[in-house]
PDB file of C-alpha atoms in Angstrom:
ATOM      1  CA  MET A   1     -14.370  -6.586  -0.406  1.00  0.00           C
ATOM      2  CA  TYR A   2     -14.889  -2.572  -0.882  1.00  0.00           C
ATOM      3  CA  ASP A   3     -17.207  -2.590   2.232  1.00  0.00           C
ATOM      4  CA  GLU A   4     -14.344  -5.114   4.462  1.00  0.00           C
ATOM      5  CA  ALA A   5     -11.686  -2.138   2.919  1.00  0.00           C
ATOM      6  CA  VAL A   6     -13.716   1.094   3.690  1.00  0.00           C
ATOM      7  CA  SER A   7     -14.904  -0.346   7.389  1.00  0.00           C
ATOM      8  CA  PHE A   8     -11.264  -1.957   8.200  1.00  0.00           C
ATOM      9  CA  PHE A   9      -9.875   1.923   8.041  1.00  0.00           C
ATOM     10  CA  GLU A  10     -12.954   3.490   9.391  1.00  0.00           C
ATOM     11  CA  HIS A  11     -12.523   1.464  12.525  1.00  0.00           C
ATOM     12  CA  ILE A  12      -8.819   2.797  13.416  1.00  0.00           C
ATOM     13  CA  ILE A  13     -10.176   6.180  12.782  1.00  0.00           C
ATOM     14  CA  ARG A  14     -13.235   6.356  14.699  1.00  0.00           C
ATOM     15  CA  GLU A  15     -11.636   4.165  17.331  1.00  0.00           C
ATOM     16  CA  ASP A  16      -8.510   5.753  17.427  1.00  0.00           C
ATOM     17  CA  ARG A  17      -6.445   2.880  16.803  1.00  0.00           C
ATOM     18  CA  PRO A  18      -2.260   2.720  16.800  1.00  0.00           C
ATOM     19  CA  VAL A  19      -1.644   3.088  13.076  1.00  0.00           C
ATOM     20  CA  THR A  20       0.313   0.192  13.605  1.00  0.00           C
ATOM     21  CA  GLU A  21      -2.644  -1.442  13.091  1.00  0.00           C
ATOM     22  CA  LEU A  22      -3.271  -0.751   9.336  1.00  0.00           C
ATOM     23  CA  LEU A  23      -0.712  -4.080   8.587  1.00  0.00           C
ATOM     24  CA  ASN A  24      -0.816  -5.857  11.937  1.00  0.00           C
ATOM     25  CA  ALA A  25      -4.359  -5.554  12.575  1.00  0.00           C
ATOM     26  CA  ASP A  26      -5.670  -9.210  14.057  1.00  0.00           C
ATOM     27  CA  TYR A  27      -9.554  -8.491  12.719  1.00  0.00           C
ATOM     28  CA  THR A  28     -11.336  -7.715  10.111  1.00  0.00           C
ATOM     29  CA  PHE A  29     -14.964  -7.635   8.721  1.00  0.00           C
ATOM     30  CA  LEU A  30     -16.990  -9.683   7.194  1.00  0.00           C
ATOM     31  CA  ASN A  31     -20.666 -10.833   6.006  1.00  0.00           C
ATOM     32  CA  ARG A  32     -21.426 -14.374   5.673  1.00  0.00           C
ATOM     33  CA  ASP A  33     -21.181 -14.347   1.888  1.00  0.00           C
ATOM     34  CA  LEU A  34     -17.662 -13.273   2.092  1.00  0.00           C
ATOM     35  CA  ALA A  35     -16.304 -15.147   4.467  1.00  0.00           C
ATOM     36  CA  LYS A  36     -17.955 -17.906   2.601  1.00  0.00           C
ATOM     37  CA  TYR A  37     -15.852 -16.353  -0.174  1.00  0.00           C
ATOM     38  CA  TYR A  38     -12.603 -16.704   1.321  1.00  0.00           C
ATOM     39  CA  GLY A  39     -12.965 -20.013   2.389  1.00  0.00           C
ATOM     40  CA  ILE A  40     -13.847 -19.389   6.456  1.00  0.00           C
ATOM     41  CA  THR A  41     -15.806 -21.807   8.237  1.00  0.00           C
ATOM     42  CA  LYS A  42     -16.107 -19.249  12.018  1.00  0.00           C
ATOM     43  CA  GLU A  43     -19.754 -18.344  12.170  1.00  0.00           C
ATOM     44  CA  ILE A  44     -20.459 -15.181  10.837  1.00  0.00           C
ATOM     45  CA  LYS A  45     -23.989 -14.001  11.613  1.00  0.00           C
ATOM     46  CA  SER A  46     -24.480 -10.703   9.712  1.00  0.00           C
ATOM     47  CA  LYS A  47     -25.837 -11.860   5.993  1.00  0.00           C
ATOM     48  CA  ASP A  48     -25.746  -8.222   4.698  1.00  0.00           C
ATOM     49  CA  ALA A  49     -23.553  -5.540   6.765  1.00  0.00           C
ATOM     50  CA  VAL A  50     -19.796  -6.796   6.939  1.00  0.00           C
ATOM     51  CA  GLU A  51     -19.033  -7.427  10.978  1.00  0.00           C
ATOM     52  CA  MET A  52     -15.931  -6.696  13.156  1.00  0.00           C
ATOM     53  CA  VAL A  53     -14.316 -10.373  13.372  1.00  0.00           C
ATOM     54  CA  GLU A  54     -11.527 -10.942  15.687  1.00  0.00           C
ATOM     55  CA  GLY A  55      -8.782 -13.555  15.728  1.00  0.00           C
ATOM     56  CA  ALA A  56      -8.569 -12.747  11.732  1.00  0.00           C
ATOM     57  CA  ASN A  57      -4.589 -13.860  12.011  1.00  0.00           C
ATOM     58  CA  ALA A  58      -5.685 -17.394  12.277  1.00  0.00           C
ATOM     59  CA  MET A  59      -8.147 -17.148   8.889  1.00  0.00           C
ATOM     60  CA  ASN A  60      -5.117 -14.828   7.125  1.00  0.00           C
ATOM     61  CA  ARG A  61      -6.496 -11.992   7.302  1.00  0.00           C
ATOM     62  CA  GLY A  62      -6.111  -9.053   8.972  1.00  0.00           C
ATOM     63  CA  GLY A  63      -4.710  -5.433   7.789  1.00  0.00           C
ATOM     64  CA  LEU A  64      -4.168  -3.830   4.382  1.00  0.00           C
ATOM     65  CA  LEU A  65      -1.813  -6.405   3.127  1.00  0.00           C
ATOM     66  CA  ARG A  66      -4.562  -9.448   3.830  1.00  0.00           C
ATOM     67  CA  LEU A  67      -7.837  -7.678   2.380  1.00  0.00           C
ATOM     68  CA  GLY A  68      -9.145  -8.814  -0.579  1.00  0.00           C
ATOM     69  CA  ALA A  69      -9.985  -5.461  -2.195  1.00  0.00           C
ATOM     70  CA  ILE A  70      -6.078  -5.009  -2.127  1.00  0.00           C
ATOM     71  CA  LEU A  71      -4.784  -8.405  -3.252  1.00  0.00           C
ATOM     72  CA  THR A  72      -7.234  -8.299  -6.520  1.00  0.00           C
ATOM     73  CA  ALA A  73      -6.800  -4.859  -7.357  1.00  0.00           C
ATOM     74  CA  THR A  74      -2.767  -5.866  -7.532  1.00  0.00           C
ATOM     75  CA  SER A  75      -3.352  -8.958  -9.543  1.00  0.00           C
ATOM     76  CA  ALA A  76      -3.466 -10.448 -13.138  1.00  0.00           C
ATOM     77  CA  PRO A  77      -6.833 -10.718 -14.630  1.00  0.00           C
ATOM     78  CA  LEU A  78      -6.572 -14.412 -14.501  1.00  0.00           C
ATOM     79  CA  ARG A  79      -3.294 -14.408 -12.450  1.00  0.00           C
ATOM     80  CA  THR A  80      -1.640 -13.113  -9.323  1.00  0.00           C
ATOM     81  CA  SER A  81       1.153 -10.742 -10.204  1.00  0.00           C
ATOM     82  CA  PRO A  82       3.878 -10.627  -7.697  1.00  0.00           C
ATOM     83  CA  VAL A  83       5.318  -8.078  -9.684  1.00  0.00           C
ATOM     84  CA  ARG A  84       2.055  -5.508  -9.106  1.00  0.00           C
ATOM     85  CA  ARG A  85       2.009  -6.678  -5.612  1.00  0.00           C
ATOM     86  CA  GLY A  86       5.699  -6.075  -4.734  1.00  0.00           C
ATOM     87  CA  ASP A  87       5.760  -2.987  -6.545  1.00  0.00           C
ATOM     88  CA  TRP A  88       2.476  -1.641  -4.271  1.00  0.00           C
ATOM     89  CA  VAL A  89       4.268  -2.275  -1.088  1.00  0.00           C
ATOM     90  CA  LEU A  90       7.649  -0.766  -2.079  1.00  0.00           C
ATOM     91  CA  ARG A  91       5.589   2.390  -3.613  1.00  0.00           C
ATOM     92  CA  ARG A  92       2.428   2.525  -0.952  1.00  0.00           C
ATOM     93  CA  ILE A  93       3.771   1.226   2.159  1.00  0.00           C
ATOM     94  CA  LEU A  94       7.550   2.124   1.695  1.00  0.00           C
ATOM     95  CA  GLY A  95       7.706   5.383  -0.245  1.00  0.00           C
ATOM     96  CA  THR A  96      10.003   4.394  -2.686  1.00  0.00           C
ATOM     97  CA  ALA A  97       9.950   5.526  -6.209  1.00  0.00           C
ATOM     98  CA  VAL A  98      10.214   2.936  -9.234  1.00  0.00           C
ATOM     99  CA  PRO A  99      10.965   4.410 -12.489  1.00  0.00           C
ATOM    100  CA  PRO A 100       8.429   3.524 -15.283  1.00  0.00           C
ATOM    101  CA  PRO A 101       9.220   0.027 -17.415  1.00  0.00           C
ATOM    102  CA  PRO A 102      12.138   0.698 -20.724  1.00  0.00           C
ATOM    103  CA  PRO A 103       9.938   0.550 -23.395  1.00  0.00           C
ATOM    104  CA  ASP A 104      11.175  -2.620 -24.864  1.00  0.00           C
ATOM    105  CA  ALA A 105      10.504  -4.582 -21.344  1.00  0.00           C
ATOM    106  CA  GLY A 106       7.804  -6.647 -22.826  1.00  0.00           C
ATOM    107  CA  SER A 107       5.494  -8.417 -20.365  1.00  0.00           C
ATOM    108  CA  ILE A 108       4.609 -12.183 -19.162  1.00  0.00           C
ATOM    109  CA  PRO A 109       0.664 -13.365 -20.293  1.00  0.00           C
ATOM    110  CA  ALA A 110      -1.896 -12.374 -17.765  1.00  0.00           C
ATOM    111  CA  ASP A 111      -3.221 -16.351 -17.641  1.00  0.00           C
ATOM    112  CA  ASP A 112      -0.585 -18.403 -16.018  1.00  0.00           C
ATOM    113  CA  LYS A 113      -1.957 -21.017 -18.500  1.00  0.00           C
ATOM    114  CA  LEU A 114       0.233 -19.671 -21.207  1.00  0.00           C
ATOM    115  CA  PHE A 115       3.331 -19.980 -19.320  1.00  0.00           C
ATOM    116  CA  GLY A 116       4.172 -23.155 -21.156  1.00  0.00           C
ATOM    117  CA  GLY A 117       4.057 -25.300 -18.111  1.00  0.00           C
ATOM    118  CA  LEU A 118       6.335 -22.689 -16.021  1.00  0.00           C
ATOM    119  CA  SER A 119       5.410 -21.673 -12.971  1.00  0.00           C
ATOM    120  CA  VAL A 120       5.311 -17.665 -12.104  1.00  0.00           C
ATOM    121  CA  ARG A 121       8.159 -17.524 -10.364  1.00  0.00           C
ATOM    122  CA  GLU A 122      10.346 -19.200 -13.293  1.00  0.00           C
ATOM    123  CA  ARG A 123       8.522 -17.083 -16.219  1.00  0.00           C
ATOM    124  CA  LEU A 124       9.553 -14.074 -14.465  1.00  0.00           C
ATOM    125  CA  ALA A 125      13.091 -15.363 -13.955  1.00  0.00           C
ATOM    126  CA  VAL A 126      12.842 -15.120 -17.917  1.00  0.00           C
ATOM    127  CA  HIS A 127      11.629 -11.825 -18.160  1.00  0.00           C
ATOM    128  CA  LYS A 128      14.353 -10.798 -15.830  1.00  0.00           C
ATOM    129  CA  ARG A 129      17.395 -11.671 -18.229  1.00  0.00           C
ATOM    130  CA  ASN A 130      16.642  -8.864 -20.029  1.00  0.00           C
ATOM    131  CA  ALA A 131      19.324  -6.476 -18.292  1.00  0.00           C
ATOM    132  CA  THR A 132      17.067  -3.536 -18.108  1.00  0.00           C
ATOM    133  CA  CYS A 133      14.582  -5.269 -16.426  1.00  0.00           C
ATOM    134  CA  ALA A 134      16.207  -7.410 -13.532  1.00  0.00           C
ATOM    135  CA  THR A 135      17.696  -4.171 -11.640  1.00  0.00           C
ATOM    136  CA  CYS A 136      14.042  -2.942 -10.808  1.00  0.00           C
ATOM    137  CA  HIS A 137      12.831  -6.645 -10.132  1.00  0.00           C
ATOM    138  CA  SER A 138      15.029  -7.521  -7.903  1.00  0.00           C
ATOM    139  CA  ARG A 139      13.764  -4.857  -5.577  1.00  0.00           C
ATOM    140  CA  ILE A 140      10.262  -5.392  -6.512  1.00  0.00           C
ATOM    141  CA  ASP A 141       9.483  -9.143  -6.971  1.00  0.00           C
ATOM    142  CA  PRO A 142      11.088 -10.146  -3.385  1.00  0.00           C
ATOM    143  CA  LEU A 143       8.329  -8.189  -2.089  1.00  0.00           C
ATOM    144  CA  GLY A 144       5.475  -9.559  -3.877  1.00  0.00           C
ATOM    145  CA  PHE A 145       6.219 -13.219  -3.726  1.00  0.00           C
ATOM    146  CA  PRO A 146       5.578 -13.543  -0.019  1.00  0.00           C
ATOM    147  CA  LEU A 147       1.903 -13.072  -1.272  1.00  0.00           C
ATOM    148  CA  GLU A 148       1.605 -16.149  -3.425  1.00  0.00           C
ATOM    149  CA  HIS A 149      -0.763 -18.241  -0.866  1.00  0.00           C
ATOM    150  CA  TYR A 150      -3.432 -15.502  -1.861  1.00  0.00           C
ATOM    151  CA  ASP A 151      -4.948 -15.759  -5.355  1.00  0.00           C
ATOM    152  CA  SER A 152      -6.065 -13.166  -7.874  1.00  0.00           C
ATOM    153  CA  THR A 153      -9.177 -12.530  -5.931  1.00  0.00           C
ATOM    154  CA  GLY A 154      -7.684 -12.822  -2.429  1.00  0.00           C
ATOM    155  CA  ARG A 155      -8.287 -16.456  -1.758  1.00  0.00           C
ATOM    156  CA  TRP A 156      -5.639 -18.584   0.628  1.00  0.00           C
ATOM    157  CA  ARG A 157      -4.456 -21.588  -1.574  1.00  0.00           C
ATOM    158  CA  GLU A 158      -2.320 -24.223  -0.691  1.00  0.00           C
ATOM    159  CA  LYS A 159      -1.216 -25.044  -4.227  1.00  0.00           C
ATOM    160  CA  TYR A 160      -1.072 -23.775  -7.579  1.00  0.00           C
ATOM    161  CA  SER A 161      -4.026 -24.596 -10.422  1.00  0.00           C
ATOM    162  CA  ASP A 162      -1.949 -27.508 -12.052  1.00  0.00           C
ATOM    163  CA  GLY A 163      -1.273 -29.126  -8.181  1.00  0.00           C
ATOM    164  CA  LYS A 164       2.395 -27.353  -7.916  1.00  0.00           C
ATOM    165  CA  GLN A 165       3.658 -26.444  -4.526  1.00  0.00           C
ATOM    166  CA  ILE A 166       3.158 -22.576  -3.432  1.00  0.00           C
ATOM    167  CA  GLU A 167       6.509 -20.116  -3.968  1.00  0.00           C
ATOM    168  CA  ASP A 168       5.941 -17.419  -1.151  1.00  0.00           C
ATOM    169  CA  PHE A 169       9.422 -16.188  -0.173  1.00  0.00           C
ATOM    170  CA  GLY A 170      11.474 -13.554  -2.328  1.00  0.00           C
ATOM    171  CA  THR A 171      15.397 -13.163  -1.769  1.00  0.00           C
ATOM    172  CA  LEU A 172      16.240  -9.194  -1.406  1.00  0.00           C
ATOM    173  CA  SER A 173      19.684  -7.707  -3.094  1.00  0.00           C
ATOM    174  CA  ASP A 174      20.886  -7.792   0.302  1.00  0.00           C
ATOM    175  CA  GLN A 175      20.404 -11.660   0.851  1.00  0.00           C
ATOM    176  CA  THR A 176      17.404 -10.853   3.270  1.00  0.00           C
ATOM    177  CA  GLN A 177      15.151 -13.690   2.650  1.00  0.00           C
ATOM    178  CA  ILE A 178      11.139 -13.129   3.313  1.00  0.00           C
ATOM    179  CA  THR A 179       8.985 -15.868   3.546  1.00  0.00           C
ATOM    180  CA  GLY A 180       4.927 -15.619   3.565  1.00  0.00           C
ATOM    181  CA  ILE A 181       2.772 -13.339   4.749  1.00  0.00           C
ATOM    182  CA  ASN A 182       4.437 -13.442   7.849  1.00  0.00           C
ATOM    183  CA  GLY A 183       7.838 -12.651   7.275  1.00  0.00           C
ATOM    184  CA  LEU A 184       7.006  -9.626   4.797  1.00  0.00           C
ATOM    185  CA  LEU A 185       4.718  -8.379   7.792  1.00  0.00           C
ATOM    186  CA  ASP A 186       8.059  -9.061   9.841  1.00  0.00           C
ATOM    187  CA  TYR A 187      10.464  -7.672   7.352  1.00  0.00           C
ATOM    188  CA  LEU A 188       8.356  -4.300   7.511  1.00  0.00           C
ATOM    189  CA  GLN A 189       8.205  -4.087  11.055  1.00  0.00           C
ATOM    190  CA  LYS A 190      11.894  -3.355  10.874  1.00  0.00           C
ATOM    191  CA  GLN A 191      11.243  -1.036   8.862  1.00  0.00           C
ATOM    192  CA  GLN A 192       9.365   0.519  10.938  1.00  0.00           C
ATOM    193  CA  ASN A 193      10.439   4.338  10.601  1.00  0.00           C
ATOM    194  CA  GLN A 194      10.214   4.149   6.399  1.00  0.00           C
ATOM    195  CA  VAL A 195       6.454   2.558   6.838  1.00  0.00           C
ATOM    196  CA  GLN A 196       5.661   5.449   9.362  1.00  0.00           C
ATOM    197  CA  ARG A 197       7.216   8.336   6.928  1.00  0.00           C
ATOM    198  CA  THR A 198       5.157   7.499   4.327  1.00  0.00           C
ATOM    199  CA  LEU A 199       2.479   7.584   5.888  1.00  0.00           C
ATOM    200  CA  ALA A 200       3.284  10.705   7.109  1.00  0.00           C
ATOM    201  CA  HIS A 201       3.740  11.986   3.771  1.00  0.00           C
ATOM    202  CA  LYS A 202       0.819  10.886   2.646  1.00  0.00           C
ATOM    203  CA  LEU A 203      -1.338  12.540   5.552  1.00  0.00           C
ATOM    204  CA  VAL A 204       0.317  15.893   5.340  1.00  0.00           C
ATOM    205  CA  GLY A 205      -0.046  15.950   1.900  1.00  0.00           C
ATOM    206  CA  TYR A 206      -3.846  14.942   1.298  1.00  0.00           C
ATOM    207  CA  ALA A 207      -4.588  17.395   4.108  1.00  0.00           C
ATOM    208  CA  LEU A 208      -2.611  20.223   2.392  1.00  0.00           C
ATOM    209  CA  GLY A 209      -3.679  19.558  -1.001  1.00  0.00           C
ATOM    210  CA  ARG A 210       0.048  19.945  -2.439  1.00  0.00           C
ATOM    211  CA  THR A 211       3.177  18.681  -3.150  1.00  0.00           C
ATOM    212  CA  LEU A 212       5.209  18.620   0.422  1.00  0.00           C
ATOM    213  CA  GLN A 213       8.035  21.320   0.644  1.00  0.00           C
ATOM    214  CA  LEU A 214      11.359  21.125   2.188  1.00  0.00           C
ATOM    215  CA  SER A 215       9.726  23.782   4.944  1.00  0.00           C
ATOM    216  CA  ASP A 216       6.883  20.663   5.563  1.00  0.00           C
ATOM    217  CA  GLN A 217      10.253  18.277   6.445  1.00  0.00           C
ATOM    218  CA  PRO A 218       9.793  19.490  10.460  1.00  0.00           C
ATOM    219  CA  LEU A 219       6.242  18.185  10.546  1.00  0.00           C
ATOM    220  CA  VAL A 220       6.791  15.109   8.706  1.00  0.00           C
ATOM    221  CA  ASP A 221       9.986  14.378  10.866  1.00  0.00           C
ATOM    222  CA  SER A 222       7.165  15.178  14.011  1.00  0.00           C
ATOM    223  CA  LEU A 223       4.959  12.734  12.820  1.00  0.00           C
ATOM    224  CA  VAL A 224       7.422   9.918  12.565  1.00  0.00           C
ATOM    225  CA  ALA A 225       8.710  10.546  15.814  1.00  0.00           C
ATOM    226  CA  ASP A 226       5.035   9.730  17.123  1.00  0.00           C
ATOM    227  CA  GLY A 227       5.901   6.191  16.451  1.00  0.00           C
ATOM    228  CA  ASN A 228       3.429   3.871  15.033  1.00  0.00           C
ATOM    229  CA  GLN A 229       1.564   2.904  18.645  1.00  0.00           C
ATOM    230  CA  ALA A 230       0.318   6.697  18.127  1.00  0.00           C
ATOM    231  CA  GLY A 231      -3.503   6.907  16.862  1.00  0.00           C
ATOM    232  CA  PHE A 232      -5.092   8.704  14.386  1.00  0.00           C
ATOM    233  CA  SER A 233      -5.813  11.211  16.696  1.00  0.00           C
ATOM    234  CA  LYS A 234      -2.345  12.650  17.363  1.00  0.00           C
ATOM    235  CA  LEU A 235      -1.519  12.472  14.155  1.00  0.00           C
ATOM    236  CA  VAL A 236      -4.208  14.553  12.762  1.00  0.00           C
ATOM    237  CA  GLY A 237      -3.948  16.564  15.886  1.00  0.00           C
ATOM    238  CA  GLU A 238      -0.367  17.693  14.876  1.00  0.00           C
ATOM    239  CA  ILE A 239      -1.261  18.772  11.309  1.00  0.00           C
ATOM    240  CA  VAL A 240      -4.659  20.584  11.841  1.00  0.00           C
ATOM    241  CA  THR A 241      -2.092  22.465  14.573  1.00  0.00           C
ATOM    242  CA  SER A 242       0.149  23.209  12.264  1.00  0.00           C
ATOM    243  CA  LYS A 243       1.358  26.337  10.677  1.00  0.00           C
ATOM    244  CA  GLN A 244       1.596  25.245   7.240  1.00  0.00           C
ATOM    245  CA  PHE A 245      -1.958  23.901   7.509  1.00  0.00           C
ATOM    246  CA  ARG A 246      -3.988  27.088   9.144  1.00  0.00           C
ATOM    247  CA  ASN A 247      -2.232  29.387   7.170  1.00  0.00           C
ATOM    248  CA  ARG A 248      -2.151  29.849   3.301  1.00  0.00           C
ATOM    249  CA  VAL A 249       1.318  31.325   1.476  1.00  0.00           C
ATOM    250  CA  THR A 250       0.497  34.747   0.459  1.00  0.00           C
ATOM    251  CA  GLN A 251       1.958  37.049  -2.050  1.00  0.00           C
ATOM    252  CA  GLU A 252       4.314  38.855   0.148  1.00  0.00           C
ATOM    253  CA  ASP A 253       5.824  35.218   0.822  1.00  0.00           C
ATOM    254  CA  THR A 254       6.078  34.208  -2.925  1.00  0.00           C
ATOM    255  CA  PRO A 255       9.813  35.243  -4.485  1.00  0.00           C
ATOM    256  CA  ALA A 256       9.312  38.163  -6.823  1.00  0.00           C
ATOM    257  CA  GLN A 257       8.383  36.802 -10.530  1.00  0.00           C
ATOM    258  CA  ALA A 258      10.860  37.943 -13.353  1.00  0.00           C
ATOM    259  CA  PRO A 259       9.719  40.800 -15.612  1.00  0.00           C
ATOM    260  CA  THR A 260       8.489  39.841 -18.649  1.00  0.00           C
ATOM    261  CA  HIS A 261       9.095  41.524 -22.222  1.00  0.00           C
ATOM    262  CA  ARG A 262       5.880  41.908 -23.505  1.00  0.00           C
ATOM    263  CA  ALA A 263       3.749  44.498 -21.550  1.00  0.00           C
ATOM    264  CA  ASP A 264       0.747  43.210 -22.321  1.00  0.00           C
ATOM    265  CA  ALA A 265       1.654  39.834 -20.755  1.00  0.00           C
ATOM    266  CA  GLN A 266       0.112  38.339 -18.056  1.00  0.00           C
ATOM    267  CA  ALA A 267       1.860  37.653 -14.707  1.00  0.00           C
ATOM    268  CA  PRO A 268       2.436  33.662 -13.898  1.00  0.00           C
ATOM    269  CA  LYS A 269      -0.829  32.117 -11.982  1.00  0.00           C
ATOM    270  CA  ASP A 270       0.359  31.955  -8.317  1.00  0.00           C
ATOM    271  CA  PHE A 271      -0.753  28.439  -7.142  1.00  0.00           C
ATOM    272  CA  SER A 272       0.731  28.778  -4.061  1.00  0.00           C
ATOM    273  CA  THR A 273      -2.456  31.127  -2.845  1.00  0.00           C
ATOM    274  CA  GLN A 274      -4.998  28.435  -3.260  1.00  0.00           C
ATOM    275  CA  LYS A 275      -7.012  27.190  -0.077  1.00  0.00           C
ATOM    276  CA  VAL A 276      -5.352  24.207   1.514  1.00  0.00           C
ATOM    277  CA  GLY A 277      -6.537  22.434   4.639  1.00  0.00           C
ATOM    278  CA  GLY A 278     -10.264  21.547   2.920  1.00  0.00           C
ATOM    279  CA  GLN A 279     -10.972  25.572   2.978  1.00  0.00           C
TER     280      GLN A 279
END
């Protein structure tokens, strides 16, 4: 699964594929063992290193949201977690901050066999009766439930372990209903501007090695304006030729420090003079 994820991202970078393929790629990278684990019957030549496999959508694979590594990392130990998966989509793809749960929020069991015959949806509904929990869950859970056809280790399933039908839909506060992985991808497509902005923020922050500032906003806006059909070379090219990537803030550019009351006190360290851009 690790090799699948790394090879997928490396392919998009090296082949300069449109960034929209991060979510909507119709290919993935498998070897025989991983394909068998996923329940894929298509013949895969490679026994060891993963190879590119086209037509992945027909096999319920392809793109970040269908990577086994991400689906596993966003699950509980012995069950799926619509909360963790929804939180990942909300924060990592849509760039929406989620406050930490209140101290008295509690949790639900890590094993669905301890749900007392309830489904994960029904168990979360009980949890959400706490008003302090309901606000955030109403934003998070509808983005996680559409991934319920994938089990806790990323394999496609048609039913829950107890034989009940999969409940793979979520309803947002504005009554927008998202059903299944395709419904979730369609919803994210409609949020294209926000998805692109999140990607731009992450690329610029990674390149500069610091938190973004107000002065970085024009660069972010420029990357968003490129659209999700832009290749990575265009986005990276704009970043590395930008003023903030090619220059460091000097002492003359920073506001004067307020005088200290002690004659022997050292001035606060100026982190703005640290090297950026990997230099």
